[in-house]
Each structure stands twice: as structure tokens, then as C-alpha cells.
C-alpha positions as a printed NumPy array, in Angstrom:
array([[  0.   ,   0.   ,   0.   ],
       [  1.715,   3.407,  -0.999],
       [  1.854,   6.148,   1.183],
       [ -0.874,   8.186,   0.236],
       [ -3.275,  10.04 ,   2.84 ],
       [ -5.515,  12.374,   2.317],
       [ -5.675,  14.996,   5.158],
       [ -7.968,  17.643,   4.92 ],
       [ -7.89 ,  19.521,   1.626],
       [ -4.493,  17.691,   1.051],
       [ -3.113,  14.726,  -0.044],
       [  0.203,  13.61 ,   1.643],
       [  2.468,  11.902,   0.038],
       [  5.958,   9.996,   1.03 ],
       [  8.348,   9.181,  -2.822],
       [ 11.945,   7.943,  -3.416],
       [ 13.902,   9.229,  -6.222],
       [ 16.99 ,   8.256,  -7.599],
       [ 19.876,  10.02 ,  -9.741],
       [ 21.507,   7.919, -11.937],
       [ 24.825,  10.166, -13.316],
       [ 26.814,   8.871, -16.346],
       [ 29.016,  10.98 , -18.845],
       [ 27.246,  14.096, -17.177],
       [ 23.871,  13.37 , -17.796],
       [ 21.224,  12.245, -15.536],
       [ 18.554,   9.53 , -16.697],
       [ 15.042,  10.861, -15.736],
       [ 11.126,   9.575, -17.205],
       [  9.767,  11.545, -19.425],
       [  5.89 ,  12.347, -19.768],
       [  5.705,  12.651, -23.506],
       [  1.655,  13.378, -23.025],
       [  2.52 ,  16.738, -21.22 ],
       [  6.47 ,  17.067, -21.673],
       [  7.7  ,  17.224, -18.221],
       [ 10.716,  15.396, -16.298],
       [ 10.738,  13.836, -13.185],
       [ 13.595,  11.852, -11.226],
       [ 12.759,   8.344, -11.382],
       [ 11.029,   6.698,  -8.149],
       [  7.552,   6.667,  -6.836],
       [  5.181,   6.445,  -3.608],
       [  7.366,   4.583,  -0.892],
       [  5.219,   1.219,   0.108],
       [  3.594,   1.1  ,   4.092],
       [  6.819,  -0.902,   5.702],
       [  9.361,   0.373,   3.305],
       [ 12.231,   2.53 ,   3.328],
       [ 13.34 ,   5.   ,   0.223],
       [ 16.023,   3.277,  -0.566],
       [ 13.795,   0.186,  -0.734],
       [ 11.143,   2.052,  -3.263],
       [ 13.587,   3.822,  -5.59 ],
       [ 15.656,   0.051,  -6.171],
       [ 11.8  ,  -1.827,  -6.71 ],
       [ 10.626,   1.251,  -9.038],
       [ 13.455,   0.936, -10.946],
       [ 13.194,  -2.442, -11.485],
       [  9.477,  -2.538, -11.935],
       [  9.579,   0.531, -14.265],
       [ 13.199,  -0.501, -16.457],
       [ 14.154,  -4.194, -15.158],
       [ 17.382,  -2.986, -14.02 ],
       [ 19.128,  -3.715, -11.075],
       [ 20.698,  -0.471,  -8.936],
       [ 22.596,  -0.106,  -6.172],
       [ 22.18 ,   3.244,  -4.231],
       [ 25.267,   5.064,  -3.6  ],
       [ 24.496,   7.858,  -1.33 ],
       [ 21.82 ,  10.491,  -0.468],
       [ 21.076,  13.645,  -2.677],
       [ 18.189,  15.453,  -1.24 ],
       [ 14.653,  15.921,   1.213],
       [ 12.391,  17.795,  -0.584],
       [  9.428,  19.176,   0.496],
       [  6.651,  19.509,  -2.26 ],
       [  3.742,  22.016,  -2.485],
       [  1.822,  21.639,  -5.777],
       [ -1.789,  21.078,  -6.95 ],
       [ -2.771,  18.157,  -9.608],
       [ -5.787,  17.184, -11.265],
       [ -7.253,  19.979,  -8.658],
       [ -5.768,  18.213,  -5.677],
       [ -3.398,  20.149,  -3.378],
       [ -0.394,  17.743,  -2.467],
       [  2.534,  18.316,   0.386],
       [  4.689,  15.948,  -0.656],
       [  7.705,  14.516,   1.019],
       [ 10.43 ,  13.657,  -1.498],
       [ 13.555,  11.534,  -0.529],
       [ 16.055,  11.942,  -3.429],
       [ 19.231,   9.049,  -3.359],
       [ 22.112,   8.903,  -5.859],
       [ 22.438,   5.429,  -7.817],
       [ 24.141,   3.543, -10.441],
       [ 23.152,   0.05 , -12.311],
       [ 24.587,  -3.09 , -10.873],
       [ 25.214,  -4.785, -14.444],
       [ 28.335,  -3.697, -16.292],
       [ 26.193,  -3.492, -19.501],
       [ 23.726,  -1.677, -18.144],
       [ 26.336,   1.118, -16.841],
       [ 26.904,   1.716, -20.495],
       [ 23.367,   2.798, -21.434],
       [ 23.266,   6.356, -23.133],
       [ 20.242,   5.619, -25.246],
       [ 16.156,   6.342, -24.986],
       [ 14.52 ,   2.99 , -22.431],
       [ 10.712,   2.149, -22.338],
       [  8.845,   1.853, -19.727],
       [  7.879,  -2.177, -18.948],
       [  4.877,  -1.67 , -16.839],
       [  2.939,  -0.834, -19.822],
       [  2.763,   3.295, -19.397],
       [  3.358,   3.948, -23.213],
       [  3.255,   7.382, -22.858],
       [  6.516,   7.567, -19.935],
       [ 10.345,   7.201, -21.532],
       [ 13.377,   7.475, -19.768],
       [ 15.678,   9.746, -21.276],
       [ 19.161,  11.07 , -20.482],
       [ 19.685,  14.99 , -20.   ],
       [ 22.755,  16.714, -19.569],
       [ 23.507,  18.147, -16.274],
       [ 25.204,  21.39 , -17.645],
       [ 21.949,  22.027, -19.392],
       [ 19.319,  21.159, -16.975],
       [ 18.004,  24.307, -17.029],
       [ 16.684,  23.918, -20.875],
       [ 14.133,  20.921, -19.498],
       [ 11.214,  21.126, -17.737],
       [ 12.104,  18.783, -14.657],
       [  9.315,  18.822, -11.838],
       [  9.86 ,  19.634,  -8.724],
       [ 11.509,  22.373, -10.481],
       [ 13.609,  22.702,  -7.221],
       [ 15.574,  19.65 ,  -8.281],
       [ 17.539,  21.466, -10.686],
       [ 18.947,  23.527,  -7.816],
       [ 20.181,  20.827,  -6.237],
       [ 21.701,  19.44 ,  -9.488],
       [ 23.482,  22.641,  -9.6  ],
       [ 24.611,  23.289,  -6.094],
       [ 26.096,  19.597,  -6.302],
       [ 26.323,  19.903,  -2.082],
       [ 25.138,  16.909,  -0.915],
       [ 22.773,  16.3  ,   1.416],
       [ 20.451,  19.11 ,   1.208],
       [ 16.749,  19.78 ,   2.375],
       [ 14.91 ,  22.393,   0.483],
       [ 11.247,  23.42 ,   0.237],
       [  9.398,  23.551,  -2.904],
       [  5.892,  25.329,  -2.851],
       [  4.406,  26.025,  -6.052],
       [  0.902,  26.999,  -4.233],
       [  1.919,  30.279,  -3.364]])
């Protein structure tokens, strides 16, 4: 069960997100129904740490195998959605592929859960500010490259 409550007017919700950094870029999914970025991950499971949800999204999401190597980011996330108002707790780790071969990927991956319309593309980290990634905060802390950080993120005001 994913940690998703709704509270009031809200809805609350607990993610993991991983970077995965080769040659400079970072490898991100890619709505290509509205055209926005986000870091790979999802809604941690009841019972289930971060770390835990970003290695079983990427494995549900690309069949690849990660290992997380250390921890980016808390973000906290203000934004409204389908006319829902979320605050949104956002756990970002660093991470790499396990497989040799797979640490040699540079090209465009489909999703394998069926969600035709999500890709996972590559974008270059000295250009990050040319894509529309969501929380837009991330690209901050792409920049600042200071890790850990917490930041706030609260597109409602």
C-alpha cells in the first residue's frame, strides 16, 4: 500500500527518487503526453524505506538492477494536480546500475509496466536548465552539487 493520505484539503504523500549520473547526464522519465521530467522513483510502500522504493521502481519501471550510492536530497513539495493540493515529502538518493552493460546505457529505455506514454531519457547536467524537470527545485540541487540538502518547494503560493 503506498503512502498516500488524504488529510484535509491535502493529499500527503511519502516518494523515493533516484539520480543515476553517467558521462554528465542524468537519466530521468519523461511524460511525452505533457512534456515534463521527473527523477525516477515513486510512492514509498507502508513498511518500506526509500532506498527500498527507488531500487523496486526501478526495477518494476526498467528491469534494471541499482545499487544506491548515497543520499542527494529531502524535498518538500507544495503543488496542486488534477485539482488536488499535495505536500509531498520527497527523498532523493544517488544510484548507479549493478550490471556492467547496463552502466553503459546512453540511449532512450521504455517503460515495462505498460505506461506507453513515460520514456526514460538522459539529459545533460550542464543544461538542466533547458528541461522542464518537476519539482523544479531539483535542478537547484543538481546545480549546487552539495550533498545532502533539504529544500522546500511550494508552487501553491
Amino acid at each position: 500500500m503506498d503512502l498516500t493520505l488524504d488529510v484535509g484539503e491535502y493529499k500527503l504523500n511519502i516518494r523515493g527518487a533516484v539520480v543515476i549520473n553517467h558521462n554528465g547526464k542524468i537519466l530521468v522519465h519523461r511524460n511525452i503526453n505533457k512534456g515534463h521530467c521527473a527523477l525516477i522513483g515513486g510512492r514509498v510502500e507502508i513498511g518500506e524505506s526509500s532506498e527500498e522504493t527507488v531500487k523496486r521502481e526501478v526495477m518494476e519501471e526498467l528491469g534494471k538492477e541499482i545499487e544506491v550510492t548515497g543520499y542527494v536530497a529531502t524535498v518538500e513539495n507544495f503543488f496542486e494536480m488534477k485539482g488536488s493540493k499535495y505536500h509531498e515529502i520527497l527523498f532523493i538518493h544517488r544510484g548507479e546500475f549493478v550490471n556492467k552493460e547496463d552502466k553503459k546505457i546512453e540511449y532512450t529505455l521504455k517503460n515495462l509496466e505498460g505506461k506507453d506514454y513515460l520514456q526514460y531519457e538522459w539529459l545533460e547536467l550542464d543544461k538542466i536548465d533547458e528541461y522542464q524537470l518537476l519539482p523544479q527545485i531539483a535542478k537547484e540541487i543538481l546545480k549546487e552539487k552539495t550533498f545532502p540538502v533539504h529544500r522546500t518547494n511550494n508552487d501553491l503560493k
